[in-house]
Amino acid sequence: MDSFFLRTVRDPFGGDIFDARIAHGRIEWGHGLEPDPEDHVVDADGRWLVPGLWDAHAHFDQWAQARSRFDLSGTPSPAAVTQAVGEALKQDRGGNVFFGFGYRASAWQRQPTVTELDAVSGNRPVVLVSGDMHNGWLNSAAMTLLGVPPRDGIFNEDDWFPLFAKLEPLAPDPEAAVRDAARAAAARGVVGMVDLEFAANHDAWVRRSGQSEPLLRVRTGVYPDLLDDVLDRGLASGDALDESGLIRMGPLKIISDGSLGTRTAHCYEPYVGAEDLDHPRGVQNVPPEELNRLLDLAHQGGLDVALHALGDAAVGLALDAFESVGARGSVEHAQVVRPDDLDRMARLGITASVQPAHLIDDRDAMDRLWPDRADRIFAFRTMLDRGVRLAMGSDAPVAPLDPWLAMAAAVHRSGDGRPPWHQEEAITPREAFAASTDGVDRIRSGDAADVLLLDADPFAGATSDDAARALAGMSVAATFVAGRPTHWDL
């Protein structure tokens, strides 16, 4: 394994300038260090040396594929989507499946139909995935290809999630897309992620590791449909799955409610303007007795639990289950939470796994659908003040897999030039960074060499706006994972 001597690096936490040596997967730093004869000596020229970044919640295969899918973000109506798709199909006359990504039906005045999509797509299969991944819009040819009964509306959540596994084989060269996405993540300073893809991740990533050394540390999530397989193998969270030790077993993922965009996040109070809904307070997908059963199985088998609970009622039920069973893990999203439940989350040691960049996309929908609870949404400041541990992620491809973007959103709470949205819940750049490093608060000699060299101070900026711009535009000069460079721009 190569070793590196980094001359003249800077510590952004204390401002000290020193040298560092990376060898045998570990880092040593201080004053008076000298390189060994076999070291690659690099003049870091005063760059900032920091812990590597983690994404605590990603769907990596979906992110890899979405990067090349036809972009439908910002489309204001079903008609705008069909017009854009129709024009794209005129330019792309291949026979393969046409994929689009990024529309948000919650912002539309009416829901889309298969008939109107068929009118512009003909016999070519078209699969359109919503920006929050909680619904999909397929034409008739795609439904026939996937073997699902015909319908004239979109697929929502329980009908949609099982189709993800059928979509991946239809994508062009999905493994090449995964490798390219891993390189892109490393270039943004990502050293690890929790992969909550809808797949047998504990097998997929081991297979990939056998083909080439991973560029990222990966904790592989499992869903209830494959829980028995994981438990039968005796796999517990943290267990190494491959020879490199970079691929490890992650948590059981449970989706207990829906999303804001589909108005299915389970809340105590009804959504504003929800008179037309069968479930005006959203939907609890997993009833309490089933939550308890699944958490108990995971806990007895040594698995952490990543429990998707976006609405405050779902969060309350999630914490009931954690407390009843004694399981450990995280509430994923925790988008709106009652203050008493934040105190309970802190007392139970349950992590709030949050995605700050969703604030940018959901801002208008939150003002429209949840104006009566806006002071409890994405309440990062209150979470920290009440002792809740934050772990930040992207939920990629819902937001880009870019921790710097997540940090910027947590610090400034705006991404489009408008004033910050409830800036009283903003956190500092240092707090946002600490929530993005898997609990590593700073580099210490002897630590695993999962580190970054940055071209700028990550904590600069006199105002939240300045700090957010600096974070979002951060340039990463080098990324190391277990002492191996996975990105190099020096």
Short mmCIF file of C-alpha atoms in Angstrom, two decimals:
data_model
loop_
_atom_site.label_atom_id
_atom_site.label_comp_id
_atom_site.label_asym_id
_atom_site.label_seq_id
_atom_site.Cartn_x
_atom_site.Cartn_y
_atom_site.Cartn_z
CA MET A 1 0.00 0.00 0.00
CA ASP A 2 1.28 3.46 -0.89
CA SER A 3 2.18 5.91 1.85
CA PHE A 4 1.97 9.70 1.66
CA PHE A 5 3.67 12.54 3.46
CA LEU A 6 1.58 15.72 3.34
CA ARG A 7 3.73 18.73 3.97
CA THR A 8 2.15 21.92 5.35
CA VAL A 9 -1.49 21.16 6.03
CA ARG A 10 -3.85 23.24 8.12
CA ASP A 11 -6.29 22.28 10.87
CA PRO A 12 -9.53 24.29 10.45
CA PHE A 13 -10.60 23.47 14.00
CA GLY A 14 -7.65 25.22 15.62
CA GLY A 15 -5.81 26.94 12.78
CA ASP A 16 -2.56 25.08 13.43
CA ILE A 17 -0.18 24.27 10.55
CA PHE A 18 1.59 20.90 10.63
CA ASP A 19 2.66 17.89 8.55
CA ALA A 20 0.85 14.58 8.22
CA ARG A 21 1.77 11.03 7.19
CA ILE A 22 -0.66 8.47 5.82
CA ALA A 23 0.56 4.86 5.91
CA HIS A 24 -0.94 1.41 6.50
CA GLY A 25 -4.42 2.90 6.42
CA ARG A 26 -3.74 5.27 9.34
CA ILE A 27 -2.85 8.92 9.74
CA GLU A 28 -0.25 10.55 11.95
CA TRP A 29 0.18 14.30 12.21
CA GLY A 30 2.10 16.89 14.16
CA HIS A 31 5.22 19.04 14.14
CA GLY A 32 8.68 17.67 13.41
CA LEU A 33 7.51 14.71 11.33
CA GLU A 34 9.86 13.55 8.58
CA PRO A 35 8.94 11.45 5.56
CA ASP A 36 10.06 7.85 5.26
CA PRO A 37 12.04 6.91 2.14
CA GLU A 38 9.05 5.14 0.57
CA ASP A 39 6.61 8.01 1.10
CA HIS A 40 5.09 10.04 -1.71
CA VAL A 41 5.88 13.56 -0.53
CA VAL A 42 3.16 16.07 -1.39
CA ASP A 43 3.31 19.80 -0.77
CA ALA A 44 -0.21 20.48 0.51
CA ASP A 45 0.53 24.23 0.42
CA GLY A 46 -1.54 25.04 3.51
CA ARG A 47 -4.67 23.18 2.43
CA TRP A 48 -7.15 22.18 5.11
CA LEU A 49 -7.05 18.57 6.37
CA VAL A 50 -10.42 17.32 7.65
CA PRO A 51 -12.29 14.07 8.34
CA GLY A 52 -13.95 12.46 5.34
CA LEU A 53 -17.67 12.90 4.73
CA TRP A 54 -20.49 10.38 4.98
CA ASP A 55 -23.94 10.29 3.43
CA ALA A 56 -26.18 8.73 6.07
CA HIS A 57 -29.04 7.92 3.68
CA ALA A 58 -28.66 7.16 -0.03
CA HIS A 59 -30.22 4.90 -2.66
CA PHE A 60 -27.02 4.49 -4.58
CA ASP A 61 -28.12 2.48 -7.61
CA GLN A 62 -31.02 4.84 -8.15
CA TRP A 63 -28.67 7.81 -7.81
CA ALA A 64 -26.22 6.26 -10.27
CA GLN A 65 -28.97 5.79 -12.83
CA ALA A 66 -30.71 9.13 -12.20
CA ARG A 67 -27.53 11.00 -13.11
CA SER A 68 -28.11 10.12 -16.77
CA ARG A 69 -31.92 10.09 -16.85
CA PHE A 70 -33.95 12.73 -18.65
CA ASP A 71 -34.37 15.61 -16.23
CA LEU A 72 -37.98 16.51 -15.39
CA SER A 73 -37.32 18.67 -12.36
CA GLY A 74 -39.33 21.88 -12.25
CA THR A 75 -42.02 20.71 -14.66
CA PRO A 76 -45.19 22.62 -13.64
CA SER A 77 -47.83 20.19 -14.94
CA PRO A 78 -48.45 16.77 -16.51
CA ALA A 79 -48.78 18.52 -19.88
CA ALA A 80 -45.30 20.04 -19.46
CA VAL A 81 -43.90 16.57 -18.77
CA THR A 82 -45.53 14.94 -21.77
CA GLN A 83 -44.41 17.79 -24.02
CA ALA A 84 -40.81 17.46 -22.79
CA VAL A 85 -40.84 13.67 -23.05
CA GLY A 86 -42.38 13.79 -26.52
CA GLU A 87 -39.68 16.18 -27.77
CA ALA A 88 -36.95 14.05 -26.20
CA LEU A 89 -38.28 10.89 -27.82
CA LYS A 90 -38.13 12.56 -31.24
CA GLN A 91 -34.39 13.03 -30.68
CA ASP A 92 -33.82 9.65 -29.02
CA ARG A 93 -35.28 6.97 -31.25
CA GLY A 94 -33.60 3.98 -29.59
CA GLY A 95 -35.64 0.93 -28.72
CA ASN A 96 -34.55 0.69 -25.11
CA VAL A 97 -36.56 1.91 -22.14
CA PHE A 98 -36.71 5.71 -21.85
CA PHE A 99 -36.19 6.87 -18.27
CA GLY A 100 -37.05 10.27 -16.83
CA PHE A 101 -36.60 11.57 -13.30
CA GLY A 102 -37.52 14.52 -11.13
CA TYR A 103 -41.16 15.56 -11.62
CA ARG A 104 -43.10 16.44 -8.44
CA ALA A 105 -46.81 15.71 -8.79
CA SER A 106 -47.68 17.36 -5.47
CA ALA A 107 -47.16 20.76 -7.09
CA TRP A 108 -49.61 20.06 -9.95
CA GLN A 109 -53.26 21.06 -10.17
CA ARG A 110 -54.25 17.60 -11.39
CA GLN A 111 -52.79 14.12 -11.42
CA PRO A 112 -51.30 12.61 -14.60
CA THR A 113 -52.78 9.82 -16.71
CA VAL A 114 -51.28 6.95 -18.65
CA THR A 115 -53.40 7.91 -21.65
CA GLU A 116 -51.65 11.24 -22.12
CA LEU A 117 -48.21 9.64 -21.73
CA ASP A 118 -49.13 6.95 -24.26
CA ALA A 119 -50.10 9.67 -26.73
CA VAL A 120 -46.52 10.96 -26.97
CA SER A 121 -44.62 7.70 -26.47
CA GLY A 122 -46.37 5.07 -28.56
CA ASN A 123 -44.97 1.56 -28.16
CA ARG A 124 -41.66 2.57 -26.61
CA PRO A 125 -41.55 1.81 -22.86
CA VAL A 126 -41.33 4.99 -20.78
CA VAL A 127 -40.63 5.02 -17.04
CA LEU A 128 -40.78 8.34 -15.19
CA VAL A 129 -39.70 8.48 -11.55
CA SER A 130 -40.84 11.25 -9.21
CA GLY A 131 -38.30 13.52 -7.56
CA ASP A 132 -39.04 12.06 -4.12
CA MET A 133 -39.06 8.47 -5.52
CA HIS A 134 -42.44 7.81 -3.89
CA ASN A 135 -44.35 7.42 -7.14
CA GLY A 136 -43.82 6.52 -10.76
CA TRP A 137 -45.56 7.30 -14.03
CA LEU A 138 -45.38 4.51 -16.62
CA ASN A 139 -46.84 4.24 -20.09
CA SER A 140 -48.71 1.14 -21.21
CA ALA A 141 -45.69 -0.34 -22.96
CA ALA A 142 -43.65 -0.10 -19.75
CA MET A 143 -46.40 -1.75 -17.70
CA THR A 144 -46.54 -4.61 -20.19
CA LEU A 145 -42.75 -4.99 -20.06
CA LEU A 146 -42.77 -5.06 -16.25
CA GLY A 147 -45.70 -7.45 -16.09
CA VAL A 148 -47.94 -5.22 -13.99
CA PRO A 149 -51.72 -4.83 -14.44
CA PRO A 150 -52.69 -1.81 -16.56
CA ARG A 151 -53.95 1.38 -14.93
CA ASP A 152 -54.52 4.96 -16.00
CA GLY A 153 -52.84 6.69 -13.06
CA ILE A 154 -49.48 6.84 -11.39
CA PHE A 155 -48.07 4.17 -9.07
CA ASN A 156 -47.82 5.27 -5.44
CA GLU A 157 -45.59 3.90 -2.68
CA ASP A 158 -46.83 0.36 -1.84
CA ASP A 159 -47.48 -0.36 -5.54
CA TRP A 160 -44.36 1.50 -6.66
CA PHE A 161 -41.53 0.42 -4.35
CA PRO A 162 -41.65 -3.28 -5.40
CA LEU A 163 -41.01 -2.21 -9.00
CA PHE A 164 -37.56 -0.74 -8.26
CA ALA A 165 -35.88 -4.14 -8.42
CA LYS A 166 -37.46 -4.72 -11.85
CA LEU A 167 -36.24 -1.38 -13.20
CA GLU A 168 -32.50 -1.78 -12.65
CA PRO A 169 -31.97 -4.59 -15.22
CA LEU A 170 -33.64 -2.35 -17.82
CA ALA A 171 -31.08 0.43 -17.37
CA PRO A 172 -28.09 0.57 -19.73
CA ASP A 173 -24.95 -0.88 -18.02
CA PRO A 174 -26.02 -0.25 -14.40
CA GLU A 175 -22.67 -1.36 -12.95
CA ALA A 176 -20.77 1.18 -15.05
CA ALA A 177 -23.17 3.83 -13.75
CA VAL A 178 -22.44 2.74 -10.16
CA ARG A 179 -18.67 3.00 -10.70
CA ASP A 180 -19.03 6.44 -12.26
CA ALA A 181 -21.26 7.62 -9.39
CA ALA A 182 -18.73 6.34 -6.84
CA ARG A 183 -15.99 8.38 -8.52
CA ALA A 184 -18.25 11.45 -8.46
CA ALA A 185 -18.97 10.94 -4.75
CA ALA A 186 -15.26 10.61 -3.96
CA ALA A 187 -14.62 13.87 -5.83
CA ARG A 188 -17.02 15.58 -3.40
CA GLY A 189 -15.15 14.17 -0.40
CA VAL A 190 -17.45 11.26 0.37
CA VAL A 191 -15.64 8.40 2.12
CA GLY A 192 -18.69 6.38 3.14
CA MET A 193 -22.44 6.00 2.93
CA VAL A 194 -25.40 4.04 4.23
CA ASP A 195 -26.91 2.47 1.12
CA LEU A 196 -30.66 1.96 1.49
CA GLU A 197 -31.25 0.85 -2.08
CA PHE A 198 -34.25 -1.42 -2.70
CA ALA A 199 -32.06 -4.47 -3.39
CA ALA A 200 -29.99 -7.25 -1.81
CA ASN A 201 -27.23 -4.75 -0.99
CA HIS A 202 -25.39 -7.20 1.26
CA ASP A 203 -24.74 -9.33 -1.84
CA ALA A 204 -24.48 -6.63 -4.52
CA TRP A 205 -21.68 -4.70 -2.82
CA VAL A 206 -19.69 -7.84 -2.00
CA ARG A 207 -19.85 -8.80 -5.68
CA ARG A 208 -18.66 -5.32 -6.65
CA SER A 209 -15.86 -5.45 -4.12
CA GLY A 210 -14.67 -8.71 -5.64
CA GLN A 211 -14.41 -7.02 -9.03
CA SER A 212 -12.54 -3.88 -7.93
CA GLU A 213 -11.56 -2.31 -4.64
CA PRO A 214 -14.39 -0.06 -3.43
CA LEU A 215 -13.94 3.70 -3.57
CA LEU A 216 -16.30 4.15 -0.59
CA ARG A 217 -17.06 2.53 2.71
CA VAL A 218 -20.59 1.15 2.48
CA ARG A 219 -23.06 0.06 5.13
CA THR A 220 -25.64 -2.05 3.36
CA GLY A 221 -29.26 -1.67 4.42
CA VAL A 222 -31.80 -4.47 4.18
CA TYR A 223 -35.59 -4.29 3.89
CA PRO A 224 -38.09 -6.59 5.64
CA ASP A 225 -38.52 -8.79 2.56
CA LEU A 226 -34.87 -9.93 2.87
CA LEU A 227 -34.59 -9.75 6.66
CA ASP A 228 -34.88 -13.51 7.13
CA ASP A 229 -31.98 -14.08 4.72
CA VAL A 230 -29.74 -11.70 6.66
CA LEU A 231 -30.73 -13.16 10.03
CA ASP A 232 -30.26 -16.74 8.78
CA ARG A 233 -26.69 -15.82 7.81
CA GLY A 234 -26.09 -14.37 11.27
CA LEU A 235 -25.20 -10.94 9.91
CA ALA A 236 -25.26 -8.08 12.42
CA SER A 237 -24.76 -4.36 11.87
CA GLY A 238 -21.07 -3.58 11.59
CA ASP A 239 -20.03 -7.05 10.42
CA ALA A 240 -17.47 -6.99 7.59
CA LEU A 241 -18.90 -8.48 4.41
CA ASP A 242 -15.79 -8.40 2.19
CA GLU A 243 -12.05 -8.90 2.52
CA SER A 244 -11.28 -5.18 2.42
CA GLY A 245 -13.50 -4.48 5.42
CA LEU A 246 -14.95 -1.49 3.57
CA ILE A 247 -18.31 -3.19 2.98
CA ARG A 248 -20.22 -3.82 6.20
CA MET A 249 -23.67 -4.84 7.22
CA GLY A 250 -25.90 -1.86 7.91
CA PRO A 251 -29.41 -1.45 9.33
CA LEU A 252 -32.85 -2.87 8.74
CA LYS A 253 -34.75 -0.23 6.78
CA ILE A 254 -38.49 0.12 7.45
CA ILE A 255 -40.74 2.61 5.63
CA SER A 256 -43.44 3.34 8.19
CA ASP A 257 -45.18 6.25 6.44
CA GLY A 258 -45.06 8.14 3.16
CA SER A 259 -43.84 11.50 1.93
CA LEU A 260 -44.92 15.13 1.86
CA GLY A 261 -45.12 15.13 -1.94
CA THR A 262 -47.71 12.33 -2.00
CA ARG A 263 -49.42 13.72 1.11
CA THR A 264 -48.91 10.35 2.81
CA ALA A 265 -46.51 11.36 5.61
CA HIS A 266 -48.45 10.41 8.75
CA CYS A 267 -49.29 13.48 10.85
CA TYR A 268 -51.31 14.25 13.95
CA GLU A 269 -53.11 17.13 12.23
CA PRO A 270 -54.66 16.93 8.76
CA TYR A 271 -52.95 18.46 5.76
CA VAL A 272 -54.29 21.87 4.78
CA GLY A 273 -56.68 21.47 1.87
CA ALA A 274 -56.89 17.70 2.32
CA GLU A 275 -60.66 17.45 2.18
CA ASP A 276 -60.43 15.37 -1.01
CA LEU A 277 -58.14 12.75 0.50
CA ASP A 278 -59.22 9.41 1.92
CA HIS A 279 -56.44 9.83 4.51
CA PRO A 280 -56.20 13.57 5.32
CA ARG A 281 -53.52 12.95 7.98
CA GLY A 282 -51.39 10.73 5.77
CA VAL A 283 -50.84 6.98 5.96
CA GLN A 284 -49.18 4.72 8.49
CA ASN A 285 -47.83 1.95 6.26
CA VAL A 286 -46.66 -0.28 9.11
CA PRO A 287 -49.00 -0.64 12.11
CA PRO A 288 -47.57 -0.47 15.65
CA GLU A 289 -47.71 -4.21 16.32
CA GLU A 290 -45.77 -4.92 13.12
CA LEU A 291 -43.22 -2.21 13.95
CA ASN A 292 -42.64 -3.87 17.32
CA ARG A 293 -42.25 -7.29 15.70
CA LEU A 294 -39.75 -6.09 13.10
CA LEU A 295 -37.72 -4.05 15.59
CA ASP A 296 -37.60 -6.99 17.97
CA LEU A 297 -36.36 -9.32 15.22
CA ALA A 298 -33.67 -6.81 14.26
CA HIS A 299 -32.66 -6.13 17.85
CA GLN A 300 -32.37 -9.83 18.70
CA GLY A 301 -30.30 -10.36 15.55
CA GLY A 302 -27.90 -7.49 16.27
CA LEU A 303 -29.18 -5.18 13.55
CA ASP A 304 -29.63 -1.43 13.92
CA VAL A 305 -32.89 -0.03 12.54
CA ALA A 306 -33.27 2.86 10.09
CA LEU A 307 -36.94 3.69 10.47
CA HIS A 308 -38.45 6.00 7.86
CA ALA A 309 -40.86 8.27 9.75
CA LEU A 310 -41.44 11.64 8.12
CA GLY A 311 -44.64 12.92 9.76
CA ASP A 312 -44.89 13.67 13.47
CA ALA A 313 -47.44 10.90 14.16
CA ALA A 314 -45.19 8.37 12.44
CA VAL A 315 -42.22 9.62 14.46
CA GLY A 316 -44.21 9.16 17.67
CA LEU A 317 -45.08 5.56 16.76
CA ALA A 318 -41.48 4.90 15.73
CA LEU A 319 -40.20 6.06 19.11
CA ASP A 320 -42.86 3.96 20.85
CA ALA A 321 -41.46 0.91 19.09
CA PHE A 322 -37.81 1.77 19.80
CA GLU A 323 -38.64 2.30 23.47
CA SER A 324 -40.76 -0.83 23.80
CA VAL A 325 -38.21 -3.13 22.20
CA GLY A 326 -34.96 -1.47 23.27
CA ALA A 327 -33.70 -1.40 19.69
CA ARG A 328 -31.04 1.05 18.53
CA GLY A 329 -30.81 3.07 15.35
CA SER A 330 -32.26 6.13 13.66
CA VAL A 331 -35.43 7.87 12.61
CA GLU A 332 -34.99 8.61 8.92
CA HIS A 333 -36.20 12.04 7.77
CA ALA A 334 -37.95 13.19 10.99
CA GLN A 335 -39.19 16.09 8.88
CA VAL A 336 -41.81 17.30 11.36
CA VAL A 337 -41.54 16.31 15.03
CA ARG A 338 -43.26 17.35 18.23
CA PRO A 339 -40.95 18.83 20.90
CA ASP A 340 -41.75 16.09 23.43
CA ASP A 341 -40.65 13.49 20.92
CA LEU A 342 -37.36 15.29 20.39
CA ASP A 343 -36.74 14.95 24.11
CA ARG A 344 -37.66 11.28 23.92
CA MET A 345 -35.37 10.77 20.92
CA ALA A 346 -32.47 12.26 22.87
CA ARG A 347 -33.24 10.14 25.95
CA LEU A 348 -33.41 6.94 23.90
CA GLY A 349 -30.22 7.73 21.98
CA ILE A 350 -32.01 7.56 18.63
CA THR A 351 -30.29 9.44 15.82
CA ALA A 352 -32.19 11.90 13.65
CA SER A 353 -31.05 10.99 10.13
CA VAL A 354 -31.99 14.12 8.19
CA GLN A 355 -31.69 15.44 4.64
CA PRO A 356 -31.36 19.25 4.76
CA ALA A 357 -31.39 19.73 0.99
CA HIS A 358 -35.02 18.53 0.97
CA LEU A 359 -35.85 21.84 2.59
CA ILE A 360 -35.00 23.58 -0.68
CA ASP A 361 -37.27 21.33 -2.78
CA ASP A 362 -40.11 21.05 -0.23
CA ARG A 363 -40.25 24.69 0.85
CA ASP A 364 -43.30 25.73 -1.16
CA ALA A 365 -45.16 22.47 -0.49
CA MET A 366 -44.54 22.84 3.25
CA ASP A 367 -45.91 26.38 3.21
CA ARG A 368 -48.98 25.16 1.36
CA LEU A 369 -49.68 21.87 3.13
CA TRP A 370 -48.16 22.33 6.62
CA PRO A 371 -48.31 26.06 7.42
CA ASP A 372 -49.69 25.30 10.91
CA ARG A 373 -46.58 23.35 11.95
CA ALA A 374 -43.81 25.19 10.11
CA ASP A 375 -41.95 25.92 13.35
CA ARG A 376 -41.41 22.17 13.86
CA ILE A 377 -40.16 21.25 10.37
CA PHE A 378 -36.47 20.47 9.75
CA ALA A 379 -35.90 21.67 13.31
CA PHE A 380 -32.13 21.12 13.33
CA ARG A 381 -31.32 23.83 15.87
CA THR A 382 -33.90 22.53 18.32
CA MET A 383 -32.75 18.95 17.78
CA LEU A 384 -29.17 19.79 18.72
CA ASP A 385 -30.22 21.98 21.62
CA ARG A 386 -32.33 19.15 23.03
CA GLY A 387 -29.46 16.65 22.74
CA VAL A 388 -30.49 14.74 19.61
CA ARG A 389 -27.63 13.40 17.50
CA LEU A 390 -27.85 14.53 13.87
CA ALA A 391 -26.61 12.50 10.92
CA MET A 392 -27.00 14.22 7.57
CA GLY A 393 -27.55 12.62 4.19
CA SER A 394 -29.08 13.23 0.80
CA ASP A 395 -31.68 10.50 0.16
CA ALA A 396 -30.08 10.52 -3.30
CA PRO A 397 -31.42 10.69 -5.93
CA VAL A 398 -34.10 12.80 -4.22
CA ALA A 399 -31.27 15.32 -3.67
CA PRO A 400 -27.76 15.13 -5.13
CA LEU A 401 -25.30 12.96 -3.25
CA ASP A 402 -23.29 15.97 -2.11
CA PRO A 403 -22.73 16.55 1.63
CA TRP A 404 -21.59 20.12 0.95
CA LEU A 405 -25.03 20.94 -0.47
CA ALA A 406 -26.67 19.41 2.60
CA MET A 407 -24.43 21.44 4.90
CA ALA A 408 -25.21 24.64 3.01
CA ALA A 409 -28.95 24.02 3.32
CA ALA A 410 -28.66 23.35 7.05
CA VAL A 411 -26.68 26.56 7.57
CA HIS A 412 -28.67 28.98 5.41
CA ARG A 413 -32.02 27.19 4.76
CA SER A 414 -32.42 28.60 1.27
CA GLY A 415 -31.11 27.64 -2.12
CA ASP A 416 -32.76 30.01 -4.57
CA GLY A 417 -32.02 33.55 -3.47
CA ARG A 418 -35.10 33.88 -1.28
CA PRO A 419 -34.66 34.71 2.42
CA PRO A 420 -33.92 31.69 4.61
CA TRP A 421 -36.89 29.54 5.55
CA HIS A 422 -37.23 29.66 9.37
CA GLN A 423 -33.61 30.62 9.91
CA GLU A 424 -34.11 30.23 13.67
CA GLU A 425 -33.64 26.49 13.04
CA ALA A 426 -30.32 26.95 11.21
CA ILE A 427 -27.11 25.44 12.59
CA THR A 428 -23.50 26.56 12.27
CA PRO A 429 -21.03 25.30 9.65
CA ARG A 430 -19.12 23.42 12.36
CA GLU A 431 -22.29 21.72 13.56
CA ALA A 432 -23.33 20.84 10.02
CA PHE A 433 -19.87 19.43 9.32
CA ALA A 434 -19.93 17.37 12.53
CA ALA A 435 -23.25 15.85 11.40
CA SER A 436 -21.63 14.78 8.10
CA THR A 437 -18.61 12.79 9.31
CA ASP A 438 -20.14 9.69 10.94
CA GLY A 439 -19.28 10.95 14.41
CA VAL A 440 -15.61 11.83 13.77
CA ASP A 441 -15.32 15.32 15.24
CA ARG A 442 -11.70 15.92 14.17
CA ILE A 443 -8.59 14.07 13.02
CA ARG A 444 -6.40 12.42 15.65
CA SER A 445 -3.12 10.57 15.17
CA GLY A 446 -3.79 6.86 14.83
CA ASP A 447 -7.21 7.31 13.26
CA ALA A 448 -8.22 5.50 10.10
CA ALA A 449 -7.03 7.64 7.20
CA ASP A 450 -10.46 8.59 5.86
CA VAL A 451 -9.54 12.20 5.28
CA LEU A 452 -9.82 15.11 2.84
CA LEU A 453 -7.61 17.92 1.66
CA LEU A 454 -9.71 21.00 0.97
CA ASP A 455 -8.81 24.04 -1.08
CA ALA A 456 -10.63 26.41 1.30
CA ASP A 457 -11.58 26.78 4.94
CA PRO A 458 -14.90 24.92 5.45
CA PHE A 459 -15.87 27.20 8.31
CA ALA A 460 -15.37 30.54 6.56
CA GLY A 461 -18.11 33.10 5.98
CA ALA A 462 -19.21 36.12 7.98
CA THR A 463 -22.93 35.44 7.38
CA SER A 464 -25.01 32.31 6.88
CA ASP A 465 -25.36 33.24 3.21
CA ASP A 466 -21.58 33.57 2.81
CA ALA A 467 -20.98 30.32 4.69
CA ALA A 468 -23.54 28.44 2.59
CA ARG A 469 -22.01 29.66 -0.67
CA ALA A 470 -18.56 28.61 0.53
CA LEU A 471 -19.81 25.17 1.54
CA ALA A 472 -21.80 24.51 -1.63
CA GLY A 473 -18.82 25.54 -3.77
CA MET A 474 -16.18 23.67 -1.77
CA SER A 475 -13.31 22.27 -3.84
CA VAL A 476 -11.87 18.94 -2.69
CA ALA A 477 -8.23 18.48 -3.65
CA ALA A 478 -7.86 14.90 -2.44
CA THR A 479 -9.93 12.16 -0.80
CA PHE A 480 -8.42 9.21 1.06
CA VAL A 481 -10.31 6.07 2.15
CA ALA A 482 -8.37 3.78 4.49
CA GLY A 483 -5.21 5.60 3.33
CA ARG A 484 -5.87 5.03 -0.37
CA PRO A 485 -6.47 8.07 -2.62
CA THR A 486 -9.89 7.78 -4.24
CA HIS A 487 -9.84 11.30 -5.68
CA TRP A 488 -6.77 13.38 -6.56
CA ASP A 489 -6.68 16.92 -7.92
CA LEU A 490 -3.34 18.28 -6.73
#
